[in-house]
Tab-separated table of C-alpha atoms and ligand atoms in Angstrom:
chain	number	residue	atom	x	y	z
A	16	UNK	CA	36.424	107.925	124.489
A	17	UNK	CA	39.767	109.774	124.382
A	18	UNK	CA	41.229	110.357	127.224
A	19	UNK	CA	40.549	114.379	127.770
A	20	UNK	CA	43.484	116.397	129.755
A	21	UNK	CA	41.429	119.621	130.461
A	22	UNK	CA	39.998	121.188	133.288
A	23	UNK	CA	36.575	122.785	133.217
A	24	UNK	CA	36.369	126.233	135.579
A	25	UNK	CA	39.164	128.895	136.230
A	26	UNK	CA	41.825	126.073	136.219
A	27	UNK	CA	41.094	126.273	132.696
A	28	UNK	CA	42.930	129.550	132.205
A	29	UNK	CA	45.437	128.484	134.302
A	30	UNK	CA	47.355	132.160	134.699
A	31	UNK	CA	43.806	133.708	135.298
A	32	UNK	CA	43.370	131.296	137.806
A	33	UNK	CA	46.967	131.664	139.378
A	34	UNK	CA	46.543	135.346	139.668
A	35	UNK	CA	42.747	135.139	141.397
A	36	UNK	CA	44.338	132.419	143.313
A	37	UNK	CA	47.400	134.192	144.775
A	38	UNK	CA	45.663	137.878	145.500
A	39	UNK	CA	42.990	135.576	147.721
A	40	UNK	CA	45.872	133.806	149.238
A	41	UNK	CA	48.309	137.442	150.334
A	42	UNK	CA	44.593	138.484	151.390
A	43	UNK	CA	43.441	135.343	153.638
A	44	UNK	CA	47.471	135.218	154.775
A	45	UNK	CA	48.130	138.811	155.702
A	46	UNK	CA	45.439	139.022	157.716
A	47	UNK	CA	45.459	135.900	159.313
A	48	UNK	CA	48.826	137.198	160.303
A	49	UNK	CA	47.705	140.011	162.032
A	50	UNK	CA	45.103	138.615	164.098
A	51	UNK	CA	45.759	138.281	168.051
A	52	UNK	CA	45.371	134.555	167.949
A	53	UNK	CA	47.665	134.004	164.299
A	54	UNK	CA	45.849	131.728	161.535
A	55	UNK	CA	45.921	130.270	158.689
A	56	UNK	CA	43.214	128.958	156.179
A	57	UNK	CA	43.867	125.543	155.985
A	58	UNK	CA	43.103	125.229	152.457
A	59	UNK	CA	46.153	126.740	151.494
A	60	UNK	CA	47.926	123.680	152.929
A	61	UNK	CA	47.190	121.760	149.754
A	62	UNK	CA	49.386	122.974	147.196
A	63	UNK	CA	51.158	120.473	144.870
A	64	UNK	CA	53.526	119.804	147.681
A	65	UNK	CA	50.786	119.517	150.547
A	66	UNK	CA	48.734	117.484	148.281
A	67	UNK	CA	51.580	114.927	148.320
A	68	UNK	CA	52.261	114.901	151.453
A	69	UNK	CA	48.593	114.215	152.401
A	70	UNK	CA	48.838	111.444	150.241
A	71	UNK	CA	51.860	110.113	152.346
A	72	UNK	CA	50.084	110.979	155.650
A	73	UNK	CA	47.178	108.552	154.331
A	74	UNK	CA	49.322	105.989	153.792
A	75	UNK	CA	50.915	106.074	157.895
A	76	UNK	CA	50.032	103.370	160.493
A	77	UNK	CA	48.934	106.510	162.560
A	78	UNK	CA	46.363	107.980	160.468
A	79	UNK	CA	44.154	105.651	161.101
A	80	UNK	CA	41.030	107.579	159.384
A	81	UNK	CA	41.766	106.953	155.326
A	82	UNK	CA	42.548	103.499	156.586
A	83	UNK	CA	39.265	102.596	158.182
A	84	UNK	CA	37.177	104.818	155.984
A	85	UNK	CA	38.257	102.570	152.856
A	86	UNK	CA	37.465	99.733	154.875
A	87	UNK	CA	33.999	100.892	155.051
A	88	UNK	CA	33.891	101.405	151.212
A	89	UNK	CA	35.100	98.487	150.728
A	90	UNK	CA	32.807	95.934	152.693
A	91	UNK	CA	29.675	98.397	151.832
A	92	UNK	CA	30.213	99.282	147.914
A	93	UNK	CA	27.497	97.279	146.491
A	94	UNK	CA	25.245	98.848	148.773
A	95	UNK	CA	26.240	102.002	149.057
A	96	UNK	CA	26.460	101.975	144.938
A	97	UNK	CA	22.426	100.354	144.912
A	98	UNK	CA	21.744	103.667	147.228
A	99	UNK	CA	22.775	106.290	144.457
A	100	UNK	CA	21.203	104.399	141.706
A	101	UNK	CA	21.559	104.562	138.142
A	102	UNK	CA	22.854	107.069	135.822
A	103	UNK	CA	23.284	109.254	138.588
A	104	UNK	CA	25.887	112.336	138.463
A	105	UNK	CA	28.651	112.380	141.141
A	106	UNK	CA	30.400	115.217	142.266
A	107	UNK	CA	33.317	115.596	144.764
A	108	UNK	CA	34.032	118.739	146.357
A	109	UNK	CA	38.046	118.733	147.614
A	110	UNK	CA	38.202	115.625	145.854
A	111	UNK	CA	41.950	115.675	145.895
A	112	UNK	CA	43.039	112.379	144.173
A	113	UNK	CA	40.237	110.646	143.905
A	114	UNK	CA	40.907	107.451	145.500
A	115	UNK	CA	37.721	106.846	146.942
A	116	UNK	CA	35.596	107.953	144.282
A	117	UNK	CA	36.872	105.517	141.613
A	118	UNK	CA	36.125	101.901	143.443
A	119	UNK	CA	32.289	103.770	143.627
A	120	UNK	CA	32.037	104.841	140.526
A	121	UNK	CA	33.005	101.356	139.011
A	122	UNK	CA	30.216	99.651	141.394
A	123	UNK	CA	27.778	102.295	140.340
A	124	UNK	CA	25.371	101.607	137.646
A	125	UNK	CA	26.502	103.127	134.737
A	126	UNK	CA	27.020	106.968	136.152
A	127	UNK	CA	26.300	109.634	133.922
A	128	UNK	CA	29.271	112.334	135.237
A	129	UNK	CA	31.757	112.657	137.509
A	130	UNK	CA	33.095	116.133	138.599
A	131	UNK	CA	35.893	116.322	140.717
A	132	UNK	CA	36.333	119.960	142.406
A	133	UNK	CA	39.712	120.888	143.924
A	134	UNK	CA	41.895	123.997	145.242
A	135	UNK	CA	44.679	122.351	143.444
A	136	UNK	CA	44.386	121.776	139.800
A	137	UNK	CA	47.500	119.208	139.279
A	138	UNK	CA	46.322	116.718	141.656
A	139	UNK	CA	43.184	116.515	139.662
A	140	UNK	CA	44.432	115.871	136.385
A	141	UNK	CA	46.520	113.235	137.342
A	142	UNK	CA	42.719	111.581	139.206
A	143	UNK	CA	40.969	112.569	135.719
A	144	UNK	CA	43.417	110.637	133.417
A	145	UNK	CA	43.849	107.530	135.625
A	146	UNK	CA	39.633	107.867	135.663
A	147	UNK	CA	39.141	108.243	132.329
A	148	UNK	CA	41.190	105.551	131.359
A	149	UNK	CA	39.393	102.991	133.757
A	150	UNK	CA	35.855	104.253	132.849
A	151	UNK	CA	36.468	105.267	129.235
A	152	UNK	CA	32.557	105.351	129.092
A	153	UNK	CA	32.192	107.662	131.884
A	154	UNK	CA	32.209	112.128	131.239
A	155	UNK	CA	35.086	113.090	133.755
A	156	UNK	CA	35.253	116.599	134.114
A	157	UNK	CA	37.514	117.902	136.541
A	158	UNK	CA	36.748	121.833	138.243
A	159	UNK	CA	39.252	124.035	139.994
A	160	UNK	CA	37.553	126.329	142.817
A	161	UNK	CA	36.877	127.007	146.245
A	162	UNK	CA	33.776	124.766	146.886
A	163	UNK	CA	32.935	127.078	149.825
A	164	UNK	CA	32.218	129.833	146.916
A	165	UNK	CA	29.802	129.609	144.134
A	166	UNK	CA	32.319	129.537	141.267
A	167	UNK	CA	32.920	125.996	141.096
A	168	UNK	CA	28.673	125.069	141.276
A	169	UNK	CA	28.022	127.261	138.342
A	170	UNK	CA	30.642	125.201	136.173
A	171	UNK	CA	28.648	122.338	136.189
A	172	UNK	CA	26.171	122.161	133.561
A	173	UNK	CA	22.681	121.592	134.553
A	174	UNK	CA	21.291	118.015	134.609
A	175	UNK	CA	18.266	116.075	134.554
A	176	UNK	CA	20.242	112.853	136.173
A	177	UNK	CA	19.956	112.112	139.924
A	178	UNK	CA	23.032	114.336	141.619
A	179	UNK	CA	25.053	112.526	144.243
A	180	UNK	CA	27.182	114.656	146.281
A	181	UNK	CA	30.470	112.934	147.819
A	182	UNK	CA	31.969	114.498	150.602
A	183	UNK	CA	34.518	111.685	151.826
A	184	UNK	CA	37.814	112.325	153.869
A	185	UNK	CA	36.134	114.101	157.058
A	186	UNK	CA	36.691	117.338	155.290
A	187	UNK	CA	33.843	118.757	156.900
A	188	UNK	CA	35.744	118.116	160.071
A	189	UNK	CA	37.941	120.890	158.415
A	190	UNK	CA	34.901	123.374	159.284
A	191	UNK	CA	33.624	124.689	162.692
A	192	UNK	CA	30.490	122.909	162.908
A	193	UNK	CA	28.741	126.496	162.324
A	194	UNK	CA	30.204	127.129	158.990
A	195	UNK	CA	29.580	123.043	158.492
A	196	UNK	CA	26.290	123.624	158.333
A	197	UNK	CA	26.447	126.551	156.445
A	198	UNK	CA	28.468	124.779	153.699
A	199	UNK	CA	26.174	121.790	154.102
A	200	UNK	CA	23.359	123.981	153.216
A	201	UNK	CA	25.316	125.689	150.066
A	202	UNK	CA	25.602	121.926	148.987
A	203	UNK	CA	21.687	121.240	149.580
A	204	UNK	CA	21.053	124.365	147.180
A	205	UNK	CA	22.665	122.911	144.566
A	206	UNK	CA	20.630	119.167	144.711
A	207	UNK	CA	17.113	118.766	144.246
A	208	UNK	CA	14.557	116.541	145.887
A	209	UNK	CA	15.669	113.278	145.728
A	210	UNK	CA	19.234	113.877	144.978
A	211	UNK	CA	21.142	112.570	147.792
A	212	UNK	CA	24.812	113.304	149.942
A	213	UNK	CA	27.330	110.187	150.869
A	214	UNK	CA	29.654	111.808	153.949
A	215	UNK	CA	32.406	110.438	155.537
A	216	UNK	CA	32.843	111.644	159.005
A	217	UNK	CA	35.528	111.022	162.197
A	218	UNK	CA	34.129	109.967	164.837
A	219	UNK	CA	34.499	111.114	168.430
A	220	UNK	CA	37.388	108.559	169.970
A	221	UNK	CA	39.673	108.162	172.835
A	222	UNK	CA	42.608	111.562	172.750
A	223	UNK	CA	45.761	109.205	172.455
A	224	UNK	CA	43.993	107.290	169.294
A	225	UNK	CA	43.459	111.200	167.869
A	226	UNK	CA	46.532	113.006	168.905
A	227	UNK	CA	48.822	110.378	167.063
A	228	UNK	CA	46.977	110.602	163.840
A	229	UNK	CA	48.154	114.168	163.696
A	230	UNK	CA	51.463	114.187	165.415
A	231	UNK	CA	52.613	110.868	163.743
A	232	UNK	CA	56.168	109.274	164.784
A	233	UNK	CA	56.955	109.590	161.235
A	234	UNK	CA	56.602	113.672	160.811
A	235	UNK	CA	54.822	113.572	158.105
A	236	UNK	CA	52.201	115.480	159.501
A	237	UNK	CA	55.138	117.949	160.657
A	238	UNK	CA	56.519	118.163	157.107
A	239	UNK	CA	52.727	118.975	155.567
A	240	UNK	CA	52.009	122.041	158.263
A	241	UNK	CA	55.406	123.734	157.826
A	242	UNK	CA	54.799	123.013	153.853
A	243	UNK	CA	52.723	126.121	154.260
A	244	UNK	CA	55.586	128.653	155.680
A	245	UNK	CA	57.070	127.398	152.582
A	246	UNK	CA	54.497	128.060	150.131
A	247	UNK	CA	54.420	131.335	151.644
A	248	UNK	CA	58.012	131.954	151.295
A	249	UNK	CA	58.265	130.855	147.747
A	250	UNK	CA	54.910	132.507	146.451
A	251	UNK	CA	54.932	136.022	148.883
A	252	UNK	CA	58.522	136.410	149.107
A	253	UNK	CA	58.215	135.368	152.804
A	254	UNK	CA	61.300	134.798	154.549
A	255	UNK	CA	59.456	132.133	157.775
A	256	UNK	CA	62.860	129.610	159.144
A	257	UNK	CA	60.860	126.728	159.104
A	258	UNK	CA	63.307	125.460	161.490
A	259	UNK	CA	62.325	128.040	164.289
A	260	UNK	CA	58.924	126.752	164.543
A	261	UNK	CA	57.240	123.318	165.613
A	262	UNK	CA	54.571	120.836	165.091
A	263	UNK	CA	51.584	120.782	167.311
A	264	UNK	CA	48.340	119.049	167.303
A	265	UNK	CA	46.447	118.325	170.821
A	266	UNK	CA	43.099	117.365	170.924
A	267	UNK	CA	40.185	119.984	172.666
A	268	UNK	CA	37.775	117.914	174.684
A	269	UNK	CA	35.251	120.604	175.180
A	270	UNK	CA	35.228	121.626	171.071
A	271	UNK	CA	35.702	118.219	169.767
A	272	UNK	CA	38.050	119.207	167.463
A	273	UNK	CA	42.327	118.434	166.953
A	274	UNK	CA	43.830	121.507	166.707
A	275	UNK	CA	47.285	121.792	164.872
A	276	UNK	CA	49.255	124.551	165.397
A	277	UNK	CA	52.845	125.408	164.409
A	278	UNK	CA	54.471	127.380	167.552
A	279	UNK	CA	57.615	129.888	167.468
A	280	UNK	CA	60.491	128.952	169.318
A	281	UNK	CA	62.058	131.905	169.496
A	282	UNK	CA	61.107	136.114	169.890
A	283	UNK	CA	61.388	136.869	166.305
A	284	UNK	CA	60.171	138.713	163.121
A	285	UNK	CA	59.309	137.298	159.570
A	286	UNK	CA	58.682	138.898	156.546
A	287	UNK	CA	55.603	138.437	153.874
A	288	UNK	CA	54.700	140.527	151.362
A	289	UNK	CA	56.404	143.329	152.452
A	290	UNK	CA	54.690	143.154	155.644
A	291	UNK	CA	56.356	142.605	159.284
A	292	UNK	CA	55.000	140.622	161.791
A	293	UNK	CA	56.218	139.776	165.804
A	294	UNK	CA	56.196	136.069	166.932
A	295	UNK	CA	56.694	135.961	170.922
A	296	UNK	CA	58.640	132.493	171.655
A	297	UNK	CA	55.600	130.167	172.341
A	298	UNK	CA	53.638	132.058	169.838
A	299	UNK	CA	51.330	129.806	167.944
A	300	UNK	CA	49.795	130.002	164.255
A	301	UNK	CA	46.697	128.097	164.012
A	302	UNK	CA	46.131	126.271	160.693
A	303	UNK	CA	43.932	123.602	160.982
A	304	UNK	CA	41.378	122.090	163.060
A	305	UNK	CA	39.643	118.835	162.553
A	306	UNK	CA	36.423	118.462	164.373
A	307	UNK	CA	34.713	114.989	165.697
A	308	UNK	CA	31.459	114.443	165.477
A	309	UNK	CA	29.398	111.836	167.591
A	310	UNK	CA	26.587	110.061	165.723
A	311	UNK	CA	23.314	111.934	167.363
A	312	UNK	CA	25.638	115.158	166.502
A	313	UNK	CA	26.024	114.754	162.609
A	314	UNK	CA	22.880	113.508	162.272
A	315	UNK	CA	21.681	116.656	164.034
A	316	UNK	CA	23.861	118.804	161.718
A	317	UNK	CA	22.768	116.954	158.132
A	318	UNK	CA	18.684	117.378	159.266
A	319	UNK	CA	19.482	121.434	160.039
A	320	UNK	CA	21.727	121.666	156.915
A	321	UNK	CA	18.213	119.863	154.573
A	322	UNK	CA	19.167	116.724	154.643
A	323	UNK	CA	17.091	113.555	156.001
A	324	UNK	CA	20.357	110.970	157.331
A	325	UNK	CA	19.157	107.045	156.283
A	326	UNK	CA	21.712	105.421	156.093
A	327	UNK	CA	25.245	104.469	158.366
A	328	UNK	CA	27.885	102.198	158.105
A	329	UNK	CA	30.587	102.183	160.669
A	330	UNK	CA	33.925	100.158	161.798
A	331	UNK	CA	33.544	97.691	164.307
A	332	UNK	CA	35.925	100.266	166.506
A	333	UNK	CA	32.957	102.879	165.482
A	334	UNK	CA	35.979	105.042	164.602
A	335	UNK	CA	34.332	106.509	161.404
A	336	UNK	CA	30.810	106.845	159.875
A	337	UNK	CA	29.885	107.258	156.650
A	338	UNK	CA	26.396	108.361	156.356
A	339	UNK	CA	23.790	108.420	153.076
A	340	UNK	CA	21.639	111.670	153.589
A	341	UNK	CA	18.570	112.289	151.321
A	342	UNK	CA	17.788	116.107	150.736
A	343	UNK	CA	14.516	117.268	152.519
B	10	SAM	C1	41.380	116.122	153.528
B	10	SAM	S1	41.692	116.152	151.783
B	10	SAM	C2	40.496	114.961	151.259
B	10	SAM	C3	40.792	114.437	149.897
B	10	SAM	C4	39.863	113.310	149.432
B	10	SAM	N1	38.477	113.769	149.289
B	10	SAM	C5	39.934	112.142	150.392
B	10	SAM	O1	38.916	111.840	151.009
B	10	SAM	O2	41.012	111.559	150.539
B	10	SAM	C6	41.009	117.641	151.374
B	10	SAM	C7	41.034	117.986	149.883
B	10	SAM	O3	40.153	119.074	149.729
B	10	SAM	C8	40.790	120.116	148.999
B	10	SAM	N2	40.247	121.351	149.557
B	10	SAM	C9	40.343	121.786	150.846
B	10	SAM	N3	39.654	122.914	150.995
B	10	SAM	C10	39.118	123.218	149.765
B	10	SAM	C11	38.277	124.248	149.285
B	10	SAM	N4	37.848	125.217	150.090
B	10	SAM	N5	37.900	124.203	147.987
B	10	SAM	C12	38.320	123.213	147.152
B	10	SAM	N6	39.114	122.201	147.559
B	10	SAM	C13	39.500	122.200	148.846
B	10	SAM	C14	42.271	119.942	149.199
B	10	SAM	O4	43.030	120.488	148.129
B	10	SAM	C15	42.392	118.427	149.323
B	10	SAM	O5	42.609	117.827	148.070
């Protein structure tokens, strides 16, 4: 089969899909902005840029979670690919560049469909092509959306074939465990009984091991969180000196969760969209947190979300889980 170089969804129209895309992100920034405690969606750190500097921060010494989680693949493929069975249909929400999903899809038994969904439709063109020309056999169909929001879901055409969802990367980490299990829920509508979830989650680990996966001695990290005072300069005429703010990331005991933060270091006033806002010196936005999870507590989460957990592999650090959940 020819390779295909199209996107399914509003990546499709690709100035539709721009315009949708930036309204929601003035929106979400604005009044993130405004808030007491400042945020931002961390989403919006993935733009072409932040995509490839997430690819570098997989690659560090430091980030030790892409690293052991491909470990796990690797040792467990056959079984892992024996779980989802044949001619199933696999689809990745924030599949980014697909790394992970390729080595399964070539151990699977001869999948029916692959859809990749992403925020950011020119990482996943680049995954669909490099795909496609692996598994020429194989219906790769790539969706731009939100996968919190049910625009993406309704792209995909209905199937009879056994629907896998892969949800790799500890992006669920990525949502307080509240809204976790609301999203794992919005995932469960969309299976059927017997269809099945294959989650990667971080694991729960000692602060030093944590904190330098997202403060690494390289910057990288650094470079990816102030990408986003740049995207916000360059697409709301923002005028953030991402000189006059720093890096953070600490881990919170009590919420399980690394929090990274980007902190003024000066009084001043920035500019976006026309809008002013005060930063105190020490100021902080938030724009990302990335909660652990212990065993008993994902399992705990995947059962109230619909799902019935039967299956883990781990390290031999027990650093990272990847669990196989059936839906209830
Ligand atoms: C942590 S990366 C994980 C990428 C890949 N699944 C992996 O395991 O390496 C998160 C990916 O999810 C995408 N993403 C984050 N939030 C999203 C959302 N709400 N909707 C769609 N994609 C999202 C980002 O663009 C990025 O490619």
């Amino acid at each position: 089969m020819a390779v295909q170089a199209s996107i399914k969804g509003r990546g499709g129209d690709h100035s539709a899909f721009q315009n949708d895309h930036r309204e929601a992100f003035q929106a979400d920034v604005l009044a993130g902005l405004s808030g007491k405690q400042k945020t931002l969606p961390c989403k919006y750190l993935y733009d072409e840029a932040g995509s490839k500097l997430f690819e570098a921060i997989c690659e560090l010494e430091d980030y030790y979670l892409t690293r052991t989680e491909a470990d796990i693949f690797h040792s467990n493929l056959d079984s892992m690919a024996a779980l989802l069975g044949p001619s199933a249909v696999l689809v990745e929400p924030g599949a980014g560049n697909c790394e992970k999903a390729e080595p399964l899809l070539t151990a699977m038994d001869t999948p029916h469909a692959f859809y990749p969904l992403d925020i950011s439709p020119e990482i996943l063109l680049n995954a669909q092509q490099r795909i496609q020309a692996r598994l020429p056999d194989l219906t790769v169909t790539p969706v731009v959306g939100d996968f919190t929001c049910a625009q993406p879901w309704g792209e995909i055409p209905p199937s009879s074939h056994r629907k896998v969802i892969f949800f790799p990367g500890s992006t669920i980490g990525n949502f307080s465990p509240d809204k976790a299990s609301t999203l794992l829920a919005q995932f469960r509508s969309y299976l059927s009984t017997g269809d099945g979830l294959l989650i990667g989650v971080d694991l729960v680990k000692d602060s030093v091991v944590l904190e330098r996966a997202y403060a690494d001695s390289d910057h990288v990290t650094e470079r990816f969180n102030k990408n986003l005072l740049s995207r916000i300069n360059s697409e709301l005429d923002g005028n953030f000196d991402t000189e006059a703010f720093a890096h953070r990331a600490f881990y919170h005991p009590h919420r399980q969760r690394v929090e990274m933060h980007l902190v003024s270091l000066c009084d001043q006033k920035v500019q976006v969209a026309g809008q002013t806002f005060d930063f105190e010196e020490g100021e902080t936005i938030h724009t990302e947190n990335s909660h652990k999870y212990t065993r008993a507590g994902l399992e705990a989460l995947l059962r109230e979300s619909g799902f019935n957990p039967t299956q883990f592999w781990t390290d031999n650090k027990q650093h990272y889980a990847i669990y196989y959940a059936e839906t209830l």
